[in-house]
mmCIF file with all atom_site columns, C-alpha atoms in Angstrom:
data_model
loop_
_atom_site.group_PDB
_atom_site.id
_atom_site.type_symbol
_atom_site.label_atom_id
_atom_site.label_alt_id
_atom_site.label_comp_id
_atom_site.label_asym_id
_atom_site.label_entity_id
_atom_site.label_seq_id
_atom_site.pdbx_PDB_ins_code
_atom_site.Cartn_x
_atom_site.Cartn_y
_atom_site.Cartn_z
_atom_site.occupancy
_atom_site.B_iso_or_equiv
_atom_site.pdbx_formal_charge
_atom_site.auth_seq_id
_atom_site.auth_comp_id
_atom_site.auth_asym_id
_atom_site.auth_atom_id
_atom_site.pdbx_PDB_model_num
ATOM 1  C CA . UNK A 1 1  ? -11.310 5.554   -0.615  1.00 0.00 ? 1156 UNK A CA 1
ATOM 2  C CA . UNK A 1 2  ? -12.485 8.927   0.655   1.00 0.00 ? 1157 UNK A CA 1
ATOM 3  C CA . UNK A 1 3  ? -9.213  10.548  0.001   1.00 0.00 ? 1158 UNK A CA 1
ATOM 4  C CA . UNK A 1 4  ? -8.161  11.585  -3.723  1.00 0.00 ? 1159 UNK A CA 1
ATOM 5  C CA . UNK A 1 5  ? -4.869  8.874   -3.783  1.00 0.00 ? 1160 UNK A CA 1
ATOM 6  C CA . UNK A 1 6  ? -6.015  5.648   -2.923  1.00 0.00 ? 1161 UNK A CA 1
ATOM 7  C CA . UNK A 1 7  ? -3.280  2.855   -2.011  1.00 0.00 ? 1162 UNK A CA 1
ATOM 8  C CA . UNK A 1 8  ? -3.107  -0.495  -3.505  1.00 0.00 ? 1163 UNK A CA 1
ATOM 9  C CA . UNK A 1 9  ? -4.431  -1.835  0.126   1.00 0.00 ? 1164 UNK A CA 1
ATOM 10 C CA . UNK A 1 10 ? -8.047  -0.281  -0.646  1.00 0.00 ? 1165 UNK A CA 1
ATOM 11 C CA . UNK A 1 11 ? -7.699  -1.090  -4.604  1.00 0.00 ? 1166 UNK A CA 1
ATOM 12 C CA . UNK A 1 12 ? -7.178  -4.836  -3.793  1.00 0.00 ? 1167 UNK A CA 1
ATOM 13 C CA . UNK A 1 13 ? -10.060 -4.670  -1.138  1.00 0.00 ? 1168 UNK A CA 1
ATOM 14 C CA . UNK A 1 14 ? -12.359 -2.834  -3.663  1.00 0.00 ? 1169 UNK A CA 1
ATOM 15 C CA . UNK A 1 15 ? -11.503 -5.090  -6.575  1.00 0.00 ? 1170 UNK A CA 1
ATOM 16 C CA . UNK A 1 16 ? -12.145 -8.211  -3.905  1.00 0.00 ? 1171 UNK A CA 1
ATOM 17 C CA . UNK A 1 17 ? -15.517 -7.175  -3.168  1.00 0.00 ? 1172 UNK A CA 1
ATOM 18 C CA . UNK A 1 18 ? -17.064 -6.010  -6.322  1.00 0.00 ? 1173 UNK A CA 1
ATOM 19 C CA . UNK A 1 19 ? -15.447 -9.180  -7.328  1.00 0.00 ? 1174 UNK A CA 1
ATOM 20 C CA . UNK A 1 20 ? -17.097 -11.125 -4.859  1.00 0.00 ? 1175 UNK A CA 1
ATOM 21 C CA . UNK A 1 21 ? -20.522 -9.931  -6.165  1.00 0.00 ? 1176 UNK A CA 1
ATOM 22 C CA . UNK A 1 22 ? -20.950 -6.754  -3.656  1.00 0.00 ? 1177 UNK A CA 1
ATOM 23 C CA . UNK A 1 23 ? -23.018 -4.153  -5.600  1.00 0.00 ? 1178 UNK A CA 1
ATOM 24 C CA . UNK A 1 24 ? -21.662 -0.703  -5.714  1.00 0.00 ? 1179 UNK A CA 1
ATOM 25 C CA . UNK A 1 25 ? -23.865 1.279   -3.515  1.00 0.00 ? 1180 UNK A CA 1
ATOM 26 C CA . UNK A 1 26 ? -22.692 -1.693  -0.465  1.00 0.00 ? 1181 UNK A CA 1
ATOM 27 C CA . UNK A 1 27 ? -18.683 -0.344  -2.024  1.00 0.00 ? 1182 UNK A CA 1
ATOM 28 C CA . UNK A 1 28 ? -19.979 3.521   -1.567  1.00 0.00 ? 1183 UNK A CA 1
ATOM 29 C CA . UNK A 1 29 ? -21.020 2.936   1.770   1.00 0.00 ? 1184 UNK A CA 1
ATOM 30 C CA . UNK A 1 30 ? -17.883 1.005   2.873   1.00 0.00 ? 1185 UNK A CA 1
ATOM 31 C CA . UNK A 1 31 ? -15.401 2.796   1.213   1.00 0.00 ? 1186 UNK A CA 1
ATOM 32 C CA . UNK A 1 32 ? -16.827 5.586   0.173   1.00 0.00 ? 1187 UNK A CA 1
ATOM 33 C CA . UNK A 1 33 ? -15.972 5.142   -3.563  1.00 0.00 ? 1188 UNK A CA 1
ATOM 34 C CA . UNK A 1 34 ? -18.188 5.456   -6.872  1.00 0.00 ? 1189 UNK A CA 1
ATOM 35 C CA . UNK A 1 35 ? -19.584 3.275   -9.288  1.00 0.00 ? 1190 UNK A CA 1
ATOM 36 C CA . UNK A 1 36 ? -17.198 4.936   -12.138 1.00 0.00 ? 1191 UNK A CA 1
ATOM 37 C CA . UNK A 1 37 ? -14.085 4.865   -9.843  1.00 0.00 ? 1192 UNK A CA 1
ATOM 38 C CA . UNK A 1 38 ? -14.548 1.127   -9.141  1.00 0.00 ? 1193 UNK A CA 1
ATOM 39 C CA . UNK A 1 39 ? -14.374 1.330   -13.541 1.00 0.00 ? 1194 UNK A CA 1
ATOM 40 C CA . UNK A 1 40 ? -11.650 2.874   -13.773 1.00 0.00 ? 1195 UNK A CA 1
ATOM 41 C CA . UNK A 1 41 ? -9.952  1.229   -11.189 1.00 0.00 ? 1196 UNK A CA 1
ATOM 42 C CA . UNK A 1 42 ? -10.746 -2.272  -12.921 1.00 0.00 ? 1197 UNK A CA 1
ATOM 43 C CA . UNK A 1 43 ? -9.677  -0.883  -16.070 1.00 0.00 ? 1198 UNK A CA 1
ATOM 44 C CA . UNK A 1 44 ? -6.123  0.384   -14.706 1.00 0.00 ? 1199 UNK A CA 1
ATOM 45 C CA . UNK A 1 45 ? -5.669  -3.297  -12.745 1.00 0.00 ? 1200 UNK A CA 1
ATOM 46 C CA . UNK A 1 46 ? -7.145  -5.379  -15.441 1.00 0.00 ? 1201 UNK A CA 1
ATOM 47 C CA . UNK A 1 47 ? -3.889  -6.596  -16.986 1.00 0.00 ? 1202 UNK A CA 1
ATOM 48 C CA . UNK A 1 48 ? -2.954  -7.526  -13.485 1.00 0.00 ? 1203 UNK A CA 1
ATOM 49 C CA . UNK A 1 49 ? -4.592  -10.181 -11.541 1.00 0.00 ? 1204 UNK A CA 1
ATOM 50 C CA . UNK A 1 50 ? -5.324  -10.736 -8.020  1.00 0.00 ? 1205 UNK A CA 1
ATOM 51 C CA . UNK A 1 51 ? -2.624  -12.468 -7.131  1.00 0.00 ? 1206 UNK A CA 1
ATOM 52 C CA . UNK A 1 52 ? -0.343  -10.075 -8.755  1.00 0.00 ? 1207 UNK A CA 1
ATOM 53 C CA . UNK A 1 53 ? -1.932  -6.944  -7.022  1.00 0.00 ? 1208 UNK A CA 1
ATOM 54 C CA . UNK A 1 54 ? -1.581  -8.720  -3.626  1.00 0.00 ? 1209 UNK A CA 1
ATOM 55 C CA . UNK A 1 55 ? 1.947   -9.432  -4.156  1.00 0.00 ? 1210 UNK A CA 1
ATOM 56 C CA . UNK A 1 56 ? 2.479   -5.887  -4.823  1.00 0.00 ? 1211 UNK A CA 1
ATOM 57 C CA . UNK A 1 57 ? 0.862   -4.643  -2.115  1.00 0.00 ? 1212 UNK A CA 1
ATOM 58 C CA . UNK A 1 58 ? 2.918   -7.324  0.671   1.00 0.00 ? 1213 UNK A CA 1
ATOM 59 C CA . UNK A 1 59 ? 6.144   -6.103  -1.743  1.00 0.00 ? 1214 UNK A CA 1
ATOM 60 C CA . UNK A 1 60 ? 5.421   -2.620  -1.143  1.00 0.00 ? 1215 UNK A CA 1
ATOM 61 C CA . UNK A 1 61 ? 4.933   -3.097  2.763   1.00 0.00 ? 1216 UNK A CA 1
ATOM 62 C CA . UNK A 1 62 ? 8.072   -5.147  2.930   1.00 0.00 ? 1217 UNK A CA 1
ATOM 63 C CA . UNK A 1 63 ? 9.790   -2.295  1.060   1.00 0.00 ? 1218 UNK A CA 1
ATOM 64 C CA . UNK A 1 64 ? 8.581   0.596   3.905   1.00 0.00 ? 1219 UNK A CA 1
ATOM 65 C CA . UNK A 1 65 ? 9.806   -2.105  6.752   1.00 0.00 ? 1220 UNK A CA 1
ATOM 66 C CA . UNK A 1 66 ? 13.430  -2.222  5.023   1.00 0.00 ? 1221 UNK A CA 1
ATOM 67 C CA . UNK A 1 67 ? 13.475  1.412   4.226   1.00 0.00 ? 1222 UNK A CA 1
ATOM 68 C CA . UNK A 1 68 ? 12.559  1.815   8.409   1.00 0.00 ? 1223 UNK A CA 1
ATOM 69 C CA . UNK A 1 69 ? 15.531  -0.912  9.291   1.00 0.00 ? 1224 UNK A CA 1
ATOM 70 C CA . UNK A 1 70 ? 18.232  0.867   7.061   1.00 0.00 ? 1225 UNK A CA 1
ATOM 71 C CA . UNK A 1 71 ? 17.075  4.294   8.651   1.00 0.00 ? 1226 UNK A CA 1
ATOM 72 C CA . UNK A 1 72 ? 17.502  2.892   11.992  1.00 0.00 ? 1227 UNK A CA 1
ATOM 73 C CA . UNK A 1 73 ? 20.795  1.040   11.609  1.00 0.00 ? 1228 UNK A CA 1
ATOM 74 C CA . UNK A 1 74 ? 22.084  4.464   9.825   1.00 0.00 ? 1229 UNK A CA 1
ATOM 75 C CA . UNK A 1 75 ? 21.289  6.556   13.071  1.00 0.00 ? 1230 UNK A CA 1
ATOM 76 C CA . UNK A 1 76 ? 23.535  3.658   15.025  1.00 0.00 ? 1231 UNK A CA 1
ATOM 77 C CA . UNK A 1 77 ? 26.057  3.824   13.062  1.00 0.00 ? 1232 UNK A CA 1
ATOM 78 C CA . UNK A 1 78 ? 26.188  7.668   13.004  1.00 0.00 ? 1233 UNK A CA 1
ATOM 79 C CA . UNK A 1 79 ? 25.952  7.158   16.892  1.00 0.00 ? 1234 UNK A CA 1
ATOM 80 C CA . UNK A 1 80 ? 28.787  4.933   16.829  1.00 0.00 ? 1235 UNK A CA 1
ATOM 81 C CA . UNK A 1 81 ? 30.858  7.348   14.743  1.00 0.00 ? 1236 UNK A CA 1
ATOM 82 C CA . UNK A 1 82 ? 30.540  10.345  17.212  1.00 0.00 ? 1237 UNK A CA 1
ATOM 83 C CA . UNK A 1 83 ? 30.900  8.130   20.036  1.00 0.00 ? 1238 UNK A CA 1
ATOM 84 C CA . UNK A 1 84 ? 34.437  6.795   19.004  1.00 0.00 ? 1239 UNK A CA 1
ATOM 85 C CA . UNK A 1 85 ? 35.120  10.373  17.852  1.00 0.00 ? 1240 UNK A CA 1
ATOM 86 C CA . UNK A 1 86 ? 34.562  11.987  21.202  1.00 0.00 ? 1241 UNK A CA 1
ATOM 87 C CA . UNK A 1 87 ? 37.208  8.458   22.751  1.00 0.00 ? 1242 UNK A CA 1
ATOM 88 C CA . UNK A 1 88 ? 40.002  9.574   20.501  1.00 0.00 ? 1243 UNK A CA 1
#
């Protein structure tokens, strides 16, 4: 988690390995993130469990494919549009 914004991808991957019994400097070296961080970041997920914060994360994926489909059917149907524009 070497950027500032971390995603829930790396949250659920830090949570699973200091969960798994992975000590913090093995979580600095892999994702780069602190001993505090991995705190906080326990503290701010606590109330939701694992199961919960993976469902989010394969919602929020599902949500960028949809928002990508919609996009692309929009530019066909504009396509369409101008095509039987230009016929008439």
């Amino acid at each position: 988690m070497k950027n500032k914004k971390s995603n829930e991808h790396q949250v659920l991957k830090v949570l699973k390995d200091y969960n798994a019994g992975k000590s913090g400097l093995e979580l600095f070296e892999k994702y780069g993130v602190y001993g505090t961080n991995i705190f906080e970041l326990k503290q701010k997920y606590k109330d939701l469990g694992m199961d919960i914060l993976a469902e989010l994360v394969n919602l929020n994926a599902e949500n960028s494919r949809l928002k990508n489909m919609y996009a692309e059917l929009c530019i066909q149907h504009r396509k369409l549009k101008d095509l039987l524009k230009e016929d008439f």
